């Protein structure tokens, strides 16, 4: 079975700045593997251990994303692919999905694509559904357990807000996973050393047959601002806990929130 | 491009119209009236009953109904295939959906199918001179983006619950019901079973949330203090990631960047430091109460009311005082 995991590099925290040209400035913030993608990598590795085949880490980004690809390789992924091109610099979610779809078609023999349920920076959760539609494949989102994975078929539990749906579907499929589906492993020291010098194949827009027109955003960013500051708060003083509590409850009742 | 705004109608577990769909019908009505447009309700399912009439009472002019056993359960293929076929036929200018998991699955796939974009989990949507734009946050609420759809393409926007007020229903309003058939779409997935989630909480629906963090010291203290306070204020209870990862509380309850994003009327953070990833999930709450023994805890920077003190002492007193005053 050939499993592709789509992996995104994101800032560790979101205390980002907004540049004058509305791009995001994450200078000085450590870059990590999107947390939900770690679960996708782990899930791919566990099934690969059972079924054999290969696990390809696919990422769309600049050269320095190779660091997180190497982390996934050190966790145990067998193959990797970086899609990198100046034309990919400011892709929107669907643009990224078009690039990934073109690359997956070119890879050719893929059975399953695993993704995190969303990235923690853009938070659209729209990449995987768009990818599934572009490939014309089955889509299963918010999966908390893959029950069965075999040639041509998957059974998975979708963990929704109030119910768990068990769904049987045909492969190839695009699946997104939630936190808690597994416990992501740490990269092993041995493998970290082993993959340090591995050549990571890199494809450009031309390599996957995409033109600038294919990458035009469907949505245009027209403004980007920080959230409005919260009104200044108040520390409730009092001679003891009982007095503080009474004053707090006064405030909450006055504000009609309780 | 027809002059219509569509709302995709969702149902509750009991088959009633979901609150978010009513909110969206209200918003669609307002946008339609201001722009000389009409409101369509897209009702997909099996045994749909009088949902069309409910949609009219909340502001729809037309209800597009596909009532088919194949749509009894949500599947991406069934719902997106059907909605895409109808959207291609009627060409609405804008399609609004809720932003729960099922509709996030649906709206993104539908947008891809229509070769347009999706403004996911938006908190506002506008139409000006025929151009649709939407407001959504990213980066854990630290960035507010305004996005504009290219004219001539159907805009697809999923909207977070409680972004708009629920309109008053007018049972005397009526409209036109248009019955459509299920198009021939591939159905590659089948729902085998649906089970209620153990201890499910719908934090995104709760008007009041009481959350606890590592400052509570132990899972025993969490359960001794947090659920009773939540019950006294009639709310749900949440948690920081630190105590979810420590196994005190199931993940369902996690608020934050990698948990749930919530914006209740009242959020109480107890023994929670206020790390940026936690703030990401709750900073848009209307009123925030923080109880923490460290006066320099970052949570106090977003709190409307802060109490510096030991949660083990404050919380039982607070629960009692609230019960006494509200008679609960
Ligand atoms: C990629 C990533 C994603 C993350 N996602 C999330 C997320 O979704 N949600 C989330 O919450 N966190 C998230 N985090 C973790 C976050 O950074 C913090 O580690 C976490 O929120 C801390 O939880 P806490 O406030 O409960 O614990 P601590 O940071 O340990 O804080 C405990 C607080 O309790 C106070 N305290 C101690 N004793 C008492 C007492 N007796 N009475 C009153 N107060 C007391 C302390 O003063 C302190 O402020 C994420 C981190 C990363 C790297």
XYZ file of N, CA, C and O in Angstrom, chain A residues 89-256:
672
model
N 4.574 30.612 -3.581
C 4.834 31.371 -2.363
C 3.573 31.755 -1.598
O 3.502 31.597 -0.398
N 2.578 32.282 -2.295
C 1.393 32.715 -1.557
C 0.133 31.972 -1.987
O -0.916 32.580 -2.230
N 0.250 30.665 -2.046
C -0.899 29.858 -2.456
C -2.031 29.962 -1.447
O -1.792 29.966 -0.244
N -3.272 29.994 -1.921
C -4.385 29.826 -0.994
C -4.620 28.318 -0.828
O -3.943 27.496 -1.459
N -5.579 27.964 0.024
C -5.793 26.555 0.336
C -6.053 25.734 -0.922
O -5.506 24.647 -1.092
N -6.904 26.256 -1.804
C -7.256 25.482 -2.996
C -6.101 25.430 -3.985
O -5.941 24.453 -4.714
N -5.278 26.489 -4.017
C -4.090 26.466 -4.860
C -3.164 25.344 -4.404
O -2.642 24.572 -5.219
N -2.990 25.240 -3.090
C -2.146 24.179 -2.533
C -2.739 22.811 -2.886
O -2.013 21.877 -3.235
N -4.059 22.704 -2.809
C -4.705 21.430 -3.136
C -4.469 21.078 -4.606
O -4.249 19.915 -4.954
N -4.470 22.101 -5.483
C -4.221 21.822 -6.905
C -2.794 21.304 -7.128
O -2.572 20.392 -7.925
N -1.852 21.909 -6.404
C -0.451 21.467 -6.540
C -0.316 20.024 -6.047
O 0.279 19.169 -6.712
N -0.902 19.746 -4.878
C -0.788 18.391 -4.319
C -1.481 17.380 -5.229
O -0.957 16.280 -5.454
N -2.626 17.747 -5.770
C -3.360 16.817 -6.645
C -2.529 16.486 -7.879
O -2.431 15.321 -8.278
N -1.897 17.508 -8.450
C -1.083 17.280 -9.646
C 0.089 16.348 -9.314
O 0.413 15.435 -10.080
N 0.696 16.552 -8.155
C 1.845 15.719 -7.763
C 1.405 14.281 -7.495
O 2.081 13.329 -7.876
N 0.269 14.117 -6.834
C -0.211 12.763 -6.505
C -0.585 12.014 -7.789
O -0.311 10.827 -7.941
N -1.163 12.738 -8.737
C -1.465 12.101 -10.031
C -0.170 11.652 -10.698
O -0.100 10.577 -11.286
N 0.851 12.490 -10.589
C 2.117 12.139 -11.232
C 2.778 10.935 -10.530
O 3.373 10.087 -11.195
N 2.652 10.885 -9.196
C 3.188 9.717 -8.483
C 2.505 8.444 -8.986
O 3.124 7.408 -9.137
N 1.183 8.557 -9.163
C 0.477 7.521 -9.902
C -0.084 6.351 -9.120
O -1.209 5.951 -9.336
N 0.694 5.792 -8.193
C 0.289 4.518 -7.586
C -0.220 4.687 -6.161
O -0.092 3.789 -5.332
N -0.783 5.847 -5.830
C -1.147 6.137 -4.433
C -2.513 5.532 -4.093
O -3.470 5.644 -4.857
N -2.609 4.875 -2.909
C -3.871 4.286 -2.460
C -4.609 5.188 -1.473
O -5.831 5.186 -1.401
N -3.818 5.877 -0.664
C -4.425 6.615 0.443
C -3.612 7.880 0.704
O -2.380 7.837 0.712
N -4.327 8.998 0.923
C -3.660 10.223 1.355
C -4.150 10.529 2.760
O -5.358 10.537 3.013
N -3.226 10.744 3.682
C -3.593 11.118 5.043
C -3.180 12.561 5.299
O -2.079 12.972 4.921
N -4.060 13.307 5.945
C -3.757 14.693 6.310
C -4.242 14.928 7.727
O -5.122 14.223 8.219
N -3.701 15.946 8.383
C -4.267 16.398 9.653
C -5.607 17.068 9.387
O -5.870 17.499 8.262
N -6.453 17.172 10.401
C -7.795 17.724 10.168
C -7.755 19.173 9.719
O -8.634 19.659 9.016
N -6.746 19.907 10.124
C -6.521 21.262 9.609
C -5.129 21.705 10.033
O -4.499 21.046 10.848
N -4.664 22.789 9.450
C -3.407 23.343 9.930
C -3.733 24.306 11.050
O -4.826 24.870 11.096
N -2.773 24.491 11.966
C -3.061 25.370 13.100
C -2.766 26.834 12.773
O -2.965 27.695 13.595
N -2.297 27.109 11.544
C -2.121 28.529 11.190
C -3.313 29.043 10.361
O -4.067 29.892 10.813
N -3.539 28.478 9.181
C -4.661 28.973 8.364
C -6.014 28.454 8.845
O -7.035 29.103 8.655
N -6.033 27.274 9.414
C -7.240 26.735 10.049
C -8.451 26.630 9.117
O -9.579 26.812 9.554
N -8.230 26.338 7.828
C -9.414 26.243 6.962
C -10.014 24.839 6.974
O -11.213 24.691 6.786
N -9.199 23.825 7.158
C -9.707 22.443 7.073
C -10.235 22.121 5.683
O -10.966 21.154 5.496
N -9.885 22.933 4.701
C -10.465 22.782 3.361
C -9.506 22.116 2.381
O -9.915 21.707 1.296
N -8.247 21.996 2.757
C -7.241 21.438 1.838
C -7.591 20.007 1.432
O -7.659 19.691 0.243
N -7.834 19.156 2.406
C -8.055 17.734 2.104
C -9.349 17.509 1.301
O -9.331 16.767 0.312
N -10.470 18.126 1.692
C -11.668 17.964 0.856
C -11.463 18.449 -0.574
O -11.909 17.788 -1.529
N -10.764 19.552 -0.740
C -10.523 20.054 -2.092
C -9.654 19.058 -2.855
O -9.916 18.741 -4.026
N -8.629 18.541 -2.179
C -7.734 17.563 -2.802
C -8.522 16.332 -3.247
O -8.357 15.842 -4.374
N -9.398 15.850 -2.376
C -10.193 14.659 -2.705
C -11.033 14.905 -3.950
O -11.107 14.067 -4.856
N -11.659 16.062 -4.008
C -12.518 16.379 -5.166
C -11.696 16.521 -6.443
O -12.100 16.083 -7.507
N -10.527 17.157 -6.325
C -9.688 17.352 -7.514
C -9.187 16.011 -8.053
O -9.037 15.823 -9.249
N -8.927 15.075 -7.112
C -8.472 13.755 -7.551
C -9.647 12.881 -7.971
O -9.461 11.856 -8.623
N -10.862 13.261 -7.548
C -12.036 12.431 -7.795
C -12.057 11.199 -6.895
O -12.548 10.147 -7.272
N -11.517 11.352 -5.667
C -11.432 10.237 -4.736
C -12.444 10.387 -3.596
O -13.004 11.450 -3.367
N -12.612 9.310 -2.859
C -13.438 9.324 -1.659
C -12.804 10.249 -0.620
O -11.583 10.344 -0.548
N -13.646 10.843 0.187
C -13.142 11.739 1.229
C -13.730 11.340 2.577
O -14.933 11.142 2.705
N -12.870 11.191 3.582
C -13.323 10.910 4.945
C -12.595 11.866 5.884
O -11.371 11.776 6.029
N -13.336 12.758 6.511
C -12.696 13.747 7.377
C -12.942 13.424 8.848
O -13.849 12.675 9.185
N -12.128 14.004 9.720
C -12.258 13.881 11.184
C -12.225 12.422 11.650
O -13.015 12.005 12.489
N -11.311 11.661 11.067
C -11.226 10.244 11.431
C -10.459 10.081 12.744
O -9.349 10.585 12.900
N -11.090 9.381 13.686
C -10.483 9.121 14.992
C -10.005 7.691 15.116
O -9.346 7.328 16.094
N -10.352 6.862 14.127
C -9.864 5.483 14.135
C -10.010 4.883 12.741
O -11.075 4.985 12.133
N -8.931 4.299 12.247
C -9.032 3.520 11.010
C -9.207 2.075 11.450
O -8.335 1.497 12.091
N -10.362 1.517 11.165
C -10.675 0.167 11.652
C -10.069 -0.885 10.724
O -9.440 -1.835 11.177
N -10.281 -0.705 9.428
C -9.786 -1.660 8.437
C -9.144 -0.879 7.298
O -9.694 0.134 6.847
N -8.004 -1.348 6.868
C -7.392 -0.772 5.671
C -6.859 -1.945 4.865
O -6.028 -2.718 5.355
N -7.375 -2.114 3.679
C -6.913 -3.214 2.839
C -7.064 -2.794 1.389
O -7.607 -1.723 1.106
N -6.622 -3.632 0.503
C -6.636 -3.290 -0.904
C -8.029 -2.819 -1.341
O -8.996 -3.562 -1.248
N -8.126 -1.565 -1.752
C -9.374 -1.065 -2.307
C -10.456 -0.676 -1.312
O -11.529 -0.224 -1.708
N -10.181 -0.838 0.002
C -11.273 -0.623 0.957
C -10.751 -0.066 2.287
O -9.704 -0.480 2.785
N -11.557 0.833 2.857
C -11.235 1.378 4.175
C -12.510 1.426 5.014
O -13.598 1.702 4.488
N -12.388 1.109 6.296
C -13.477 1.325 7.250
C -12.907 2.241 8.324
O -11.836 1.959 8.876
N -13.584 3.341 8.592
C -13.036 4.314 9.542
C -14.135 4.917 10.394
O -15.288 4.993 9.971
N -13.738 5.341 11.593
C -14.675 6.057 12.464
C -14.443 7.548 12.318
O -13.318 8.028 12.507
N -15.498 8.271 11.996
C -15.409 9.735 11.937
C -15.897 10.277 13.275
O -17.022 10.012 13.682
N -15.042 11.031 13.931
C -15.409 11.566 15.247
C -15.981 12.970 15.085
O -15.250 13.942 14.941
N -17.302 13.048 15.069
C -17.976 14.340 14.904
C -18.269 14.922 16.291
O -17.902 14.333 17.296
N -18.950 16.063 16.340
C -19.141 16.725 17.635
C -19.860 15.820 18.634
O -19.453 15.713 19.779
N -20.945 15.197 18.206
C -21.734 14.456 19.188
C -21.896 12.974 18.885
O -22.435 12.238 19.694
N -21.465 12.553 17.710
C -21.599 11.137 17.344
C -20.308 10.611 16.723
O -19.459 11.384 16.285
N -20.203 9.298 16.725
C -19.127 8.635 15.986
C -19.788 7.860 14.850
O -20.665 7.026 15.088
N -19.407 8.194 13.626
C -19.939 7.517 12.442
C -18.936 6.480 11.975
O -17.763 6.809 11.781
N -19.375 5.267 11.765
C -18.489 4.290 11.144
C -18.826 4.248 9.658
O -19.989 4.060 9.289
N -17.825 4.462 8.837
C -18.049 4.589 7.402
C -17.170 3.594 6.658
O -15.996 3.419 6.984
N -17.775 2.941 5.689
C -17.023 2.040 4.831
C -16.912 2.701 3.470
O -17.918 3.186 2.940
N -15.728 2.732 2.909
C -15.557 3.442 1.649
C -14.518 2.750 0.784
O -13.743 1.919 1.264
N -14.531 3.131 -0.486
C -13.565 2.528 -1.402
C -12.298 3.378 -1.463
O -12.328 4.588 -1.260
N -11.201 2.739 -1.752
C -9.937 3.428 -2.002
C -9.822 3.636 -3.516
O -10.437 2.891 -4.262
N -9.061 4.591 -3.961
C -8.246 5.523 -3.188
C -9.094 6.565 -2.451
O -10.182 6.900 -2.897
N -8.543 7.049 -1.338
C -9.285 8.004 -0.530
C -8.345 9.033 0.076
O -7.142 8.806 0.189
N -8.939 10.161 0.439
C -8.229 11.185 1.206
C -8.869 11.210 2.591
O -10.088 11.335 2.712
N -8.055 11.044 3.619
C -8.560 10.922 4.987
C -7.899 11.975 5.860
O -6.683 12.166 5.779
N -8.688 12.669 6.673
C -8.065 13.568 7.654
C -8.261 13.004 9.052
O -9.295 12.417 9.357
N -7.240 13.169 9.890
C -7.271 12.563 11.220
C -7.330 13.629 12.308
O -6.892 14.757 12.127
N -7.907 13.218 13.446
C -8.007 14.127 14.593
C -6.949 13.765 15.634
O -6.376 12.671 15.608
N -6.744 14.680 16.557
C -5.859 14.410 17.687
C -6.411 13.225 18.459
O -7.617 13.092 18.595
N -5.535 12.377 18.949
C -5.997 11.272 19.770
C -6.157 9.975 19.003
O -6.419 8.934 19.597
N -6.006 10.001 17.678
C -6.133 8.763 16.898
C -4.994 7.809 17.265
O -5.134 6.601 17.144
N -3.885 8.368 17.720
C -2.725 7.545 18.094
C -1.793 8.397 18.951
O -2.116 9.550 19.259
N -0.663 7.851 19.309
C 0.374 8.611 20.027
C 1.564 8.761 19.088
O 2.304 7.796 18.885
N 1.771 9.920 18.496
C 2.901 10.056 17.573
C 4.230 9.724 18.261
O 4.454 10.119 19.392
N 5.072 8.966 17.563
C 6.362 8.568 18.128
C 7.364 9.700 17.953
O 7.182 10.588 17.112
N 8.433 9.637 18.728
C 9.522 10.578 18.516
C 10.459 9.999 17.458
O 10.599 8.789 17.367
N 11.111 10.869 16.689
C 12.090 10.371 15.729
C 13.214 9.663 16.494
O 13.604 10.125 17.555
N 13.692 8.562 15.964
C 14.765 7.868 16.677
C 16.103 8.514 16.332
O 16.310 8.992 15.218
N 16.999 8.521 17.315
C 18.302 9.157 17.117
C 19.050 8.519 15.951
O 19.668 9.196 15.133
N 18.941 7.201 15.895
C 19.609 6.462 14.827
C 19.121 6.944 13.463
O 19.900 7.225 12.551
N 17.809 7.056 13.359
C 17.240 7.470 12.070
C 17.528 8.938 11.781
O 17.701 9.316 10.633
N 17.540 9.768 12.840
C 17.862 11.187 12.604
C 19.199 11.276 11.886
O 19.355 12.011 10.913
N 20.172 10.484 12.358
C 21.488 10.502 11.729
C 21.412 9.941 10.305
O 22.004 10.462 9.382
N 20.627 8.896 10.170
C 20.541 8.218 8.876
C 19.920 9.106 7.782
O 20.338 9.072 6.627
N 18.929 9.897 8.177
C 18.228 10.686 7.148
C 18.829 12.077 6.951
O 18.396 12.816 6.074
N 19.819 12.420 7.778
C 20.370 13.778 7.732
C 20.828 14.163 6.324
O 20.735 15.329 5.937
N 21.326 13.182 5.597
C 21.878 13.533 4.281
C 21.042 12.976 3.126
O 21.448 13.056 1.964
N 19.886 12.452 3.431
C 19.035 11.892 2.380
C 18.641 12.988 1.387
O 18.339 14.113 1.767
N 18.673 12.645 0.140
C 18.260 13.584 -0.912
C 16.732 13.656 -0.917
O 16.064 12.626 -1.037
N 16.161 14.842 -0.768
C 14.705 14.968 -0.809
C 14.307 15.443 -2.207
O 14.674 16.554 -2.612
N 13.617 14.609 -2.966
C 13.243 15.015 -4.327
C 12.410 16.297 -4.298
O 11.566 16.459 -3.401
N 12.657 17.183 -5.214
C 11.934 18.461 -5.255
C 11.349 18.659 -6.649
O 12.075 18.530 -7.638
N 10.072 18.942 -6.690
C 9.419 19.201 -7.968
C 8.938 20.646 -8.025
O 8.454 21.196 -7.022
N 9.026 21.227 -9.218
C 8.566 22.606 -9.421
C 7.167 22.590 -10.041
O 6.625 21.521 -10.355
N 6.616 23.770 -10.240
C 5.308 23.885 -10.898
C 5.349 23.209 -12.269
O 4.438 22.465 -12.638
N 6.440 23.442 -13.012
C 6.564 22.846 -14.344
C 6.609 21.323 -14.249
O 6.018 20.629 -15.075
N 7.297 20.807 -13.219
C 7.390 19.346 -13.066
C 6.015 18.701 -12.910
O 5.817 17.545 -13.277
N 5.090 19.408 -12.279
C 3.759 18.822 -12.109
C 2.767 19.374 -13.137
O 1.559 19.136 -13.043
N 3.288 20.128 -14.097
C 2.456 20.575 -15.209
C 1.439 21.647 -14.859
O 0.335 21.666 -15.416
N 1.817 22.544 -13.935
C 0.880 23.610 -13.581
C 1.394 24.953 -14.077
O 2.593 25.233 -14.034
N 0.459 25.780 -14.544
C 0.821 27.126 -14.990
C 0.383 28.132 -13.939
O -0.327 27.782 -12.994
N 0.793 29.363 -14.132
C 0.404 30.423 -13.187
C -1.116 30.516 -13.096
O -1.673 30.719 -12.020
N -1.796 30.347 -14.234
C -3.253 30.473 -14.260
C -3.907 29.404 -13.365
O -4.933 29.657 -12.737
N -3.283 28.208 -13.303
C -3.835 27.146 -12.459
C -3.791 27.538 -10.986
O -4.472 26.939 -10.160
N -2.909 28.478 -10.673
C -2.682 28.789 -9.262
C -3.366 30.074 -8.817
O -3.219 30.495 -7.674
N -4.133 30.711 -9.710
C -4.801 31.950 -9.287
C -5.750 31.655 -8.142
O -6.532 30.705 -8.204
N -5.682 32.480 -7.104
C -6.559 32.239 -5.964
C -8.027 32.451 -6.326
O -8.348 33.287 -7.167
N -8.882 31.675 -5.725
C -10.319 31.848 -5.923
C -10.869 32.887 -4.950
O -11.973 33.376 -5.090
N -10.069 33.134 -3.926
C -10.451 34.108 -2.913
C -9.313 35.106 -2.809
O -8.154 34.706 -2.769
N -9.649 36.375 -2.766
C -8.591 37.374 -2.651
C -8.595 38.006 -1.272
O -9.631 38.443 -0.781
N -7.421 38.030 -0.697
C -7.281 38.651 0.619
C -7.283 40.159 0.431
O -6.427 40.690 -0.278
N -8.248 40.849 1.031
C -8.288 42.297 0.841
C -7.912 43.063 2.099
O -7.564 44.235 2.048
N -8.001 42.370 3.238
C -7.576 43.051 4.458
C -7.183 42.021 5.501
O -7.664 40.891 5.487
N -6.271 42.416 6.374
C -5.789 41.508 7.414
C -5.388 42.376 8.598
O -4.545 43.264 8.453
N -6.015 42.155 9.712
C -5.738 43.000 10.886
C -5.637 42.115 12.134
O -6.165 41.007 12.157
N -4.988 42.642 13.169
C -5.030 41.901 14.435
C -6.428 42.021 15.044
O -7.181 42.931 14.681
N -6.804 41.137 15.954
C -8.128 41.249 16.549
C -8.233 42.526 17.373
O -7.207 43.008 17.861
N -9.424 43.082 17.499
C -9.559 44.289 18.314
C -9.122 43.978 19.747
O -9.360 42.879 20.233
N -8.431 44.920 20.398
C -7.989 44.633 21.763
C -9.197 44.432 22.674
O -10.252 45.024 22.453
N -9.049 43.589 23.680
C -10.150 43.408 24.627
C -10.196 44.604 25.564
O -9.153 45.157 25.907
N -11.394 45.005 25.950
C -11.488 46.100 26.912
C -10.714 45.752 28.188
O -10.625 44.586 28.560
N -10.149 46.765 28.800
C -9.314 46.516 29.982
C -10.123 45.841 31.084
O -11.247 46.229 31.363
N -9.529 44.848 31.664
C -10.230 44.091 32.698
C -10.015 44.654 34.089
O -9.362 45.683 34.267
N -10.579 43.983 35.063
C -10.554 44.478 36.434
C -10.197 43.331 37.367
O -10.768 42.253 37.274
N -9.235 43.567 38.247
C -8.919 42.561 39.266
C -9.832 42.830 40.467
O -9.889 43.949 40.973
N -10.559 41.824 40.863
C -11.504 41.980 41.977
C -10.729 41.908 43.293
O -10.094 40.883 43.580
N -10.761 43.007 44.055
C -10.054 43.023 45.336
C -11.031 42.706 46.458
O -12.248 42.775 46.282
N -10.493 42.373 47.610
C -11.345 42.092 48.768
C -10.477 41.652 49.918
O -9.328 41.252 49.701
N -11.017 41.734 51.131
C -10.166 41.414 52.281
C -9.904 39.915 52.378
O -8.876 39.484 52.865
N -10.822 39.111 51.878
C -10.593 37.660 51.870
C -11.336 37.029 50.687
O -12.009 37.726 49.916
N -11.214 35.734 50.576
C -11.809 35.030 49.443
C -13.322 35.238 49.395
O -13.902 35.443 48.326
N -13.972 35.208 50.542
C -15.430 35.348 50.585
C -15.858 36.694 50.005
O -16.804 36.778 49.216
N -15.131 37.738 50.370
C -15.490 39.067 49.878
C -15.241 39.173 48.366
O -16.056 39.729 47.634
N -14.127 38.619 47.931
C -13.822 38.659 46.495
C -14.916 37.931 45.701
O -15.372 38.406 44.660
N -15.311 36.785 46.203
C -16.327 35.993 45.508
C -17.648 36.762 45.445
O -18.285 36.839 44.391
N -18.032 37.375 46.557
C -19.292 38.121 46.576
C -19.241 39.249 45.549
O -20.204 39.483 44.807
N -18.098 39.941 45.477
C -17.977 41.050 44.516
C -17.994 40.544 43.081
O -18.580 41.188 42.202
N -17.350 39.412 42.860
C -17.357 38.846 41.500
C -18.784 38.495 41.081
O -19.214 38.820 39.966
N -19.522 37.877 41.973
C -20.889 37.485 41.622
C -21.744 38.737 41.379
O -22.560 38.764 40.456
N -21.532 39.792 42.187
C -22.233 41.067 41.920
C -22.014 41.507 40.481
O -22.951 41.850 39.760
N -20.740 41.492 40.073
C -20.387 41.947 38.715
C -21.058 41.083 37.648
O -21.580 41.600 36.670
N -21.011 39.779 37.863
C -21.567 38.873 36.852
C -23.075 39.040 36.751
O -23.657 38.941 35.670
N -23.711 39.328 37.886
C -25.166 39.506 37.851
C -25.516 40.836 37.216
O -26.435 40.930 36.413
N -24.724 41.860 37.546
C -24.932 43.172 36.920
C -24.814 43.070 35.400
O -25.612 43.639 34.666
N -23.807 42.335 34.952
C -23.578 42.196 33.504
C -24.555 41.206 32.870
O -24.530 40.997 31.656
N -25.394 40.629 33.709
C -26.420 39.674 33.245
C -25.828 38.503 32.471
O -26.396 38.051 31.481
